[in-house]
Amino acid sequence: MSPHTRRAAPIRIPADAALSPRHPGGGELPGATIPRVMVLWCPDWPITAAIHEARPASDAVALIDKGLVYASSAAARADGVTRGLRLREAQARCPALVVLDYDPAVDNRVFEPIIAGLEQLTPHVQVLRPGMCALRVRGVAQYYGGEKGAALALAGRMDELGAGQTRAGVADGIFTAEQAARGSRGGHGRVRVVAPGESAAFLAPLDVGLLDDAALVTLLRRLGVRTLGNFAALPADDVRTRFGEPGRRLHALASGRDSWPLVPRTPPDDFDVVIDFEPALDRVDQVAFGVRTAAERFIDALTAAKLACTAIRVELLSDAADVSERVWLHPRSFTPADVVDRVRWQLQGSGVIDAGLSAGIIRVNITPEAVDAIGNHESGLWGTGPDERIHHGLSRVQSMLGHGAVLMPSIGGGRTLGDRQQLVAWGDRPVGVRQVAQPWPGRLPVPLPGTVFEPRHPVHVFGAGGVAVVVDERGALSAAPAELSAGATVLGIGSWAGPWPVDERWWSQDARRCWRFQAVDSTGCAWLLVLDEGGWWAEARYD
Amino acid sequence: MFEYGHMSTAAVLTPEPVIDEPAARSTQSVQQLQARIRSMQATKLDSRLIPTHPAIAGLLPGGGLKQGAVYSVERSAMLLMTLLAGPSAAGSWCAVVGVPEFGVEAAQRFGIDLERLVLVPHPGDDWLTVTAAVADVMGVVVTRPPKRATDSSIARLSARLRQRGATLLVLGSWPQSEAMLSLSQSQWHGIGEGHGHLAAREVTVTVTNRVTGRPRSARLWLPDADEQVRRSASASAGFSTMPREATG
């Protein structure tokens, strides 16, 4: 399974612990136990994650957030691309720079499988932020025979999982361990162990700017307090009186008395269902039958976790190594039969149900893409009104004819009738709809035709002498239209209007240029005719 | 028994049966019986009309579209949309089966709520099954039969429609339709020979009752210059039961 399909893990930050009623007083009271903590840190994590995701050609990579450099790789830093630089200047300093947009979701998504791999060695890992995690050191230290050995082993495991040059710090409390990891060097010195009780001495020479409160740090600097040691030397009661509870907490951190316990994450439940077929199945109905039990298991597992699934991702892998991947939405929530239907529709595309496939299917992977608490999807005591009935009726038609057979219309922006009518399959949401509220000069005057041919029909228009009518470059008609013929049918044209030029997107590749006419035939029926390079077309009928 | 004898004597004595031939008399009694059967069948359905455009309602048997009935409409999308607009505005869901060229934007201009409109453009050979499935949940269903259905399947569908209270509008002919709506003498306004554009249309709408076989027609603006459908003030093309509205 590729990391792209896995949902981003819920990241627990230590702030949760601060709000937790179990630890009301912080932990800086004398005598409170301060846990031994190991922090594993992957330097330049945003860069590592972006390279993993985008696989750029060059080593020099910079992530851009709001037009400024957010992070840069070592090769880019060597050329002077630093954080906070403007994009244009960064490109000037390093012409080979590959610029990517910073996406916090990528950080989380790529870090998730690494944590999952680490959890195979040791449980109770707390993710501090993407690229940094903390764990209780006691168990692993006993297993690996020492704190340093344990840190080296786990950092090596992180490297194997693709985390880059992981560094580790072991100390009393999360804050001190994090500073130890940051203070370590690369290579053999990548693990820094601060002995128990040495935290205050280790932190004392460090800059006060490490505290995560910009206003307080500024104020402390102006007061002449420049190191954590200076700050820790202030009397705790005075700090509390002046800066309140947050200040007291930071003062405890600076003194090396960070007794917040680790809050290990709960590994997210894995609801993915993978069905392997051996040998490969090459018929749609066989695959649909094979998926049925797994679909029931999939929905049962979600229901047991009190979840209702509103979107699934279906991945189909064929023995020709083709991967077909699609997200299916559901207007309500999926039932096992709905899941089987989606797999079948994805397989058959526009074909019929018992059609053969071009390549055999060897694996089907079903992932919940969006879940919701099941309480929000419970039907009322007397049912939930007419909508449910309509959904069931239309789903029945969909399972007979295919997903795209039942369409909901809406009006989008555009000039031609075909552009303006948007049809979306029942259950999907419209994508990329052009704004209908914009003026759209050149659209048809009302009344609009009730019959819009899809596809439009080729016709011929003749003048009085039976010669074909054409329009020249300047928009002049060669003759007044007198006859309209489609196949063997020939109708006289009574009144007509046009040509109206439609010249769309003349600046681009998909330019479209045509002339529009309205014509009333001898039976009193009116037509919308279009003349383009391909000749005359009947686009719509006013009937 | 006596009363029967008495009545029969009276019947013999009345002059009319002497004038009527026996064949005509039997026809009359058949018609009377049919009317009686119809009235007994129709009591439930007549009472349930769905909202219908006033310009057309007066032409229809019963004064509007009935629930559970089938109407056939001859090749006019605009007439179809006029019929759909009333129930759609009143909150019904509408479905259009087997009409891929249904003009969605025109439907919206005619007052059909697109939030409650569902299209099944290509039902293929399953059109009758799809129509029946959709009619189970929708108020008004439009369908176009690609081929003639068997009498038994038509009877089954009719029974289902009556049970569900859905109205079926068929584009084309249908053997058991309540009435047939057709257009004739279409006349467009606003367009000349090389100038203007289509702005309004006057048309004669004819409704043929299946039972009586008598056509009723009216001259309508479909639509007028303001995109409204209303009775035309010009010379009517036939019998009309509705008082004509003033036109501007």
PDB file of N, CA and C in Angstrom, chain B residues 49-92:
ATOM      1  N   LEU B  49     -55.980  15.951  -8.578  1.00  0.00           N
ATOM      2  CA  LEU B  49     -55.326  16.591  -9.720  1.00  0.00           C
ATOM      3  C   LEU B  49     -53.983  17.145  -9.257  1.00  0.00           C
ATOM      4  N   ILE B  50     -53.003  17.125 -10.145  1.00  0.00           N
ATOM      5  CA  ILE B  50     -51.748  17.773  -9.807  1.00  0.00           C
ATOM      6  C   ILE B  50     -51.780  19.169 -10.416  1.00  0.00           C
ATOM      7  N   PRO B  51     -51.006  20.106  -9.850  1.00  0.00           N
ATOM      8  CA  PRO B  51     -51.052  21.483 -10.357  1.00  0.00           C
ATOM      9  C   PRO B  51     -50.724  21.528 -11.847  1.00  0.00           C
ATOM     10  N   THR B  52     -51.558  22.178 -12.597  1.00  0.00           N
ATOM     11  CA  THR B  52     -51.394  22.238 -14.043  1.00  0.00           C
ATOM     12  C   THR B  52     -51.472  23.695 -14.467  1.00  0.00           C
ATOM     13  N   HIS B  53     -50.742  24.027 -15.515  1.00  0.00           N
ATOM     14  CA  HIS B  53     -50.765  25.402 -15.994  1.00  0.00           C
ATOM     15  C   HIS B  53     -52.191  25.789 -16.379  1.00  0.00           C
ATOM     16  N   PRO B  54     -52.680  26.934 -15.912  1.00  0.00           N
ATOM     17  CA  PRO B  54     -54.091  27.268 -16.151  1.00  0.00           C
ATOM     18  C   PRO B  54     -54.447  27.372 -17.626  1.00  0.00           C
ATOM     19  N   ALA B  55     -53.469  27.739 -18.476  1.00  0.00           N
ATOM     20  CA  ALA B  55     -53.802  27.884 -19.894  1.00  0.00           C
ATOM     21  C   ALA B  55     -54.122  26.533 -20.528  1.00  0.00           C
ATOM     22  N   ILE B  56     -53.621  25.463 -19.961  1.00  0.00           N
ATOM     23  CA  ILE B  56     -53.836  24.138 -20.542  1.00  0.00           C
ATOM     24  C   ILE B  56     -54.839  23.342 -19.717  1.00  0.00           C
ATOM     25  N   ALA B  57     -54.940  23.664 -18.428  1.00  0.00           N
ATOM     26  CA  ALA B  57     -55.779  22.855 -17.539  1.00  0.00           C
ATOM     27  C   ALA B  57     -57.202  22.753 -18.064  1.00  0.00           C
ATOM     28  N   GLY B  58     -57.732  23.897 -18.596  1.00  0.00           N
ATOM     29  CA  GLY B  58     -59.116  23.880 -19.038  1.00  0.00           C
ATOM     30  C   GLY B  58     -59.374  22.947 -20.202  1.00  0.00           C
ATOM     31  N   LEU B  59     -58.340  22.652 -20.975  1.00  0.00           N
ATOM     32  CA  LEU B  59     -58.522  21.773 -22.131  1.00  0.00           C
ATOM     33  C   LEU B  59     -58.533  20.302 -21.733  1.00  0.00           C
ATOM     34  N   LEU B  60     -57.908  19.991 -20.586  1.00  0.00           N
ATOM     35  CA  LEU B  60     -57.727  18.587 -20.224  1.00  0.00           C
ATOM     36  C   LEU B  60     -59.008  18.020 -19.636  1.00  0.00           C
ATOM     37  N   PRO B  61     -59.278  16.743 -19.847  1.00  0.00           N
ATOM     38  CA  PRO B  61     -60.449  16.122 -19.218  1.00  0.00           C
ATOM     39  C   PRO B  61     -60.285  16.132 -17.709  1.00  0.00           C
ATOM     40  N   GLY B  62     -61.300  16.617 -17.028  1.00  0.00           N
ATOM     41  CA  GLY B  62     -61.211  16.702 -15.576  1.00  0.00           C
ATOM     42  C   GLY B  62     -60.614  18.005 -15.094  1.00  0.00           C
ATOM     43  N   GLY B  63     -60.175  18.861 -16.007  1.00  0.00           N
ATOM     44  CA  GLY B  63     -59.693  20.174 -15.605  1.00  0.00           C
ATOM     45  C   GLY B  63     -58.268  20.191 -15.105  1.00  0.00           C
ATOM     46  N   GLY B  64     -57.455  19.201 -15.456  1.00  0.00           N
ATOM     47  CA  GLY B  64     -56.054  19.229 -15.048  1.00  0.00           C
ATOM     48  C   GLY B  64     -55.439  17.861 -15.225  1.00  0.00           C
ATOM     49  N   LEU B  65     -54.123  17.783 -14.971  1.00  0.00           N
ATOM     50  CA  LEU B  65     -53.446  16.489 -15.038  1.00  0.00           C
ATOM     51  C   LEU B  65     -53.837  15.669 -13.816  1.00  0.00           C
ATOM     52  N   LYS B  66     -54.149  14.389 -14.047  1.00  0.00           N
ATOM     53  CA  LYS B  66     -54.575  13.535 -12.943  1.00  0.00           C
ATOM     54  C   LYS B  66     -53.397  12.695 -12.471  1.00  0.00           C
ATOM     55  N   GLN B  67     -53.396  12.403 -11.187  1.00  0.00           N
ATOM     56  CA  GLN B  67     -52.407  11.458 -10.652  1.00  0.00           C
ATOM     57  C   GLN B  67     -52.736  10.064 -11.150  1.00  0.00           C
ATOM     58  N   GLY B  68     -51.702   9.334 -11.488  1.00  0.00           N
ATOM     59  CA  GLY B  68     -51.906   7.951 -11.895  1.00  0.00           C
ATOM     60  C   GLY B  68     -52.357   7.795 -13.332  1.00  0.00           C
ATOM     61  N   ALA B  69     -52.406   8.903 -14.085  1.00  0.00           N
ATOM     62  CA  ALA B  69     -52.872   8.809 -15.465  1.00  0.00           C
ATOM     63  C   ALA B  69     -51.697   8.958 -16.427  1.00  0.00           C
ATOM     64  N   VAL B  70     -51.955   8.597 -17.680  1.00  0.00           N
ATOM     65  CA  VAL B  70     -50.934   8.710 -18.716  1.00  0.00           C
ATOM     66  C   VAL B  70     -51.439   9.702 -19.752  1.00  0.00           C
ATOM     67  N   TYR B  71     -50.585  10.634 -20.146  1.00  0.00           N
ATOM     68  CA  TYR B  71     -50.921  11.582 -21.197  1.00  0.00           C
ATOM     69  C   TYR B  71     -49.875  11.451 -22.286  1.00  0.00           C
ATOM     70  N   SER B  72     -50.309  11.555 -23.517  1.00  0.00           N
ATOM     71  CA  SER B  72     -49.297  11.522 -24.561  1.00  0.00           C
ATOM     72  C   SER B  72     -49.181  12.913 -25.179  1.00  0.00           C
ATOM     73  N   VAL B  73     -47.943  13.310 -25.397  1.00  0.00           N
ATOM     74  CA  VAL B  73     -47.638  14.640 -25.924  1.00  0.00           C
ATOM     75  C   VAL B  73     -46.914  14.447 -27.237  1.00  0.00           C
ATOM     76  N   GLU B  74     -47.338  15.153 -28.264  1.00  0.00           N
ATOM     77  CA  GLU B  74     -46.721  14.964 -29.567  1.00  0.00           C
ATOM     78  C   GLU B  74     -45.638  15.994 -29.808  1.00  0.00           C
ATOM     79  N   ARG B  75     -44.460  15.569 -29.972  1.00  0.00           N
ATOM     80  CA  ARG B  75     -43.238  16.283 -30.374  1.00  0.00           C
ATOM     81  C   ARG B  75     -43.228  17.767 -30.043  1.00  0.00           C
ATOM     82  N   SER B  76     -43.397  18.100 -28.794  1.00  0.00           N
ATOM     83  CA  SER B  76     -43.178  19.484 -28.402  1.00  0.00           C
ATOM     84  C   SER B  76     -42.569  19.523 -27.021  1.00  0.00           C
ATOM     85  N   ALA B  77     -41.282  19.909 -26.959  1.00  0.00           N
ATOM     86  CA  ALA B  77     -40.609  19.989 -25.670  1.00  0.00           C
ATOM     87  C   ALA B  77     -41.185  21.132 -24.845  1.00  0.00           C
ATOM     88  N   MET B  78     -41.552  22.242 -25.520  1.00  0.00           N
ATOM     89  CA  MET B  78     -42.023  23.401 -24.752  1.00  0.00           C
ATOM     90  C   MET B  78     -43.369  23.101 -24.088  1.00  0.00           C
ATOM     91  N   LEU B  79     -44.233  22.371 -24.806  1.00  0.00           N
ATOM     92  CA  LEU B  79     -45.518  21.990 -24.206  1.00  0.00           C
ATOM     93  C   LEU B  79     -45.267  21.066 -23.018  1.00  0.00           C
ATOM     94  N   LEU B  80     -44.323  20.174 -23.192  1.00  0.00           N
ATOM     95  CA  LEU B  80     -43.961  19.247 -22.112  1.00  0.00           C
ATOM     96  C   LEU B  80     -43.470  20.008 -20.889  1.00  0.00           C
ATOM     97  N   MET B  81     -42.607  21.007 -21.129  1.00  0.00           N
ATOM     98  CA  MET B  81     -42.062  21.777 -20.010  1.00  0.00           C
ATOM     99  C   MET B  81     -43.157  22.584 -19.325  1.00  0.00           C
ATOM    100  N   THR B  82     -44.118  23.086 -20.112  1.00  0.00           N
ATOM    101  CA  THR B  82     -45.225  23.807 -19.509  1.00  0.00           C
ATOM    102  C   THR B  82     -46.007  22.895 -18.573  1.00  0.00           C
ATOM    103  N   LEU B  83     -46.178  21.650 -18.978  1.00  0.00           N
ATOM    104  CA  LEU B  83     -46.896  20.706 -18.129  1.00  0.00           C
ATOM    105  C   LEU B  83     -46.106  20.350 -16.880  1.00  0.00           C
ATOM    106  N   LEU B  84     -44.774  20.267 -17.018  1.00  0.00           N
ATOM    107  CA  LEU B  84     -43.929  19.881 -15.882  1.00  0.00           C
ATOM    108  C   LEU B  84     -43.778  21.013 -14.864  1.00  0.00           C
ATOM    109  N   ALA B  85     -43.883  22.263 -15.358  1.00  0.00           N
ATOM    110  CA  ALA B  85     -43.542  23.401 -14.497  1.00  0.00           C
ATOM    111  C   ALA B  85     -44.447  23.462 -13.273  1.00  0.00           C
ATOM    112  N   GLY B  86     -45.753  23.199 -13.458  1.00  0.00           N
ATOM    113  CA  GLY B  86     -46.690  23.308 -12.346  1.00  0.00           C
ATOM    114  C   GLY B  86     -46.351  22.367 -11.204  1.00  0.00           C
ATOM    115  N   PRO B  87     -46.293  21.054 -11.462  1.00  0.00           N
ATOM    116  CA  PRO B  87     -45.964  20.131 -10.365  1.00  0.00           C
ATOM    117  C   PRO B  87     -44.578  20.368  -9.791  1.00  0.00           C
ATOM    118  N   SER B  88     -43.608  20.756 -10.642  1.00  0.00           N
ATOM    119  CA  SER B  88     -42.254  20.982 -10.131  1.00  0.00           C
ATOM    120  C   SER B  88     -42.239  22.157  -9.166  1.00  0.00           C
ATOM    121  N   ALA B  89     -42.956  23.233  -9.533  1.00  0.00           N
ATOM    122  CA  ALA B  89     -42.991  24.395  -8.647  1.00  0.00           C
ATOM    123  C   ALA B  89     -43.711  24.051  -7.346  1.00  0.00           C
ATOM    124  N   ALA B  90     -44.628  23.080  -7.412  1.00  0.00           N
ATOM    125  CA  ALA B  90     -45.353  22.701  -6.200  1.00  0.00           C
ATOM    126  C   ALA B  90     -44.584  21.718  -5.343  1.00  0.00           C
ATOM    127  N   GLY B  91     -43.351  21.364  -5.747  1.00  0.00           N
ATOM    128  CA  GLY B  91     -42.516  20.521  -4.892  1.00  0.00           C
ATOM    129  C   GLY B  91     -42.372  19.092  -5.350  1.00  0.00           C
ATOM    130  N   SER B  92     -42.958  18.723  -6.488  1.00  0.00           N
ATOM    131  CA  SER B  92     -42.819  17.340  -6.958  1.00  0.00           C
ATOM    132  C   SER B  92     -41.440  17.142  -7.583  1.00  0.00           C
TER     133      SER B  92
END
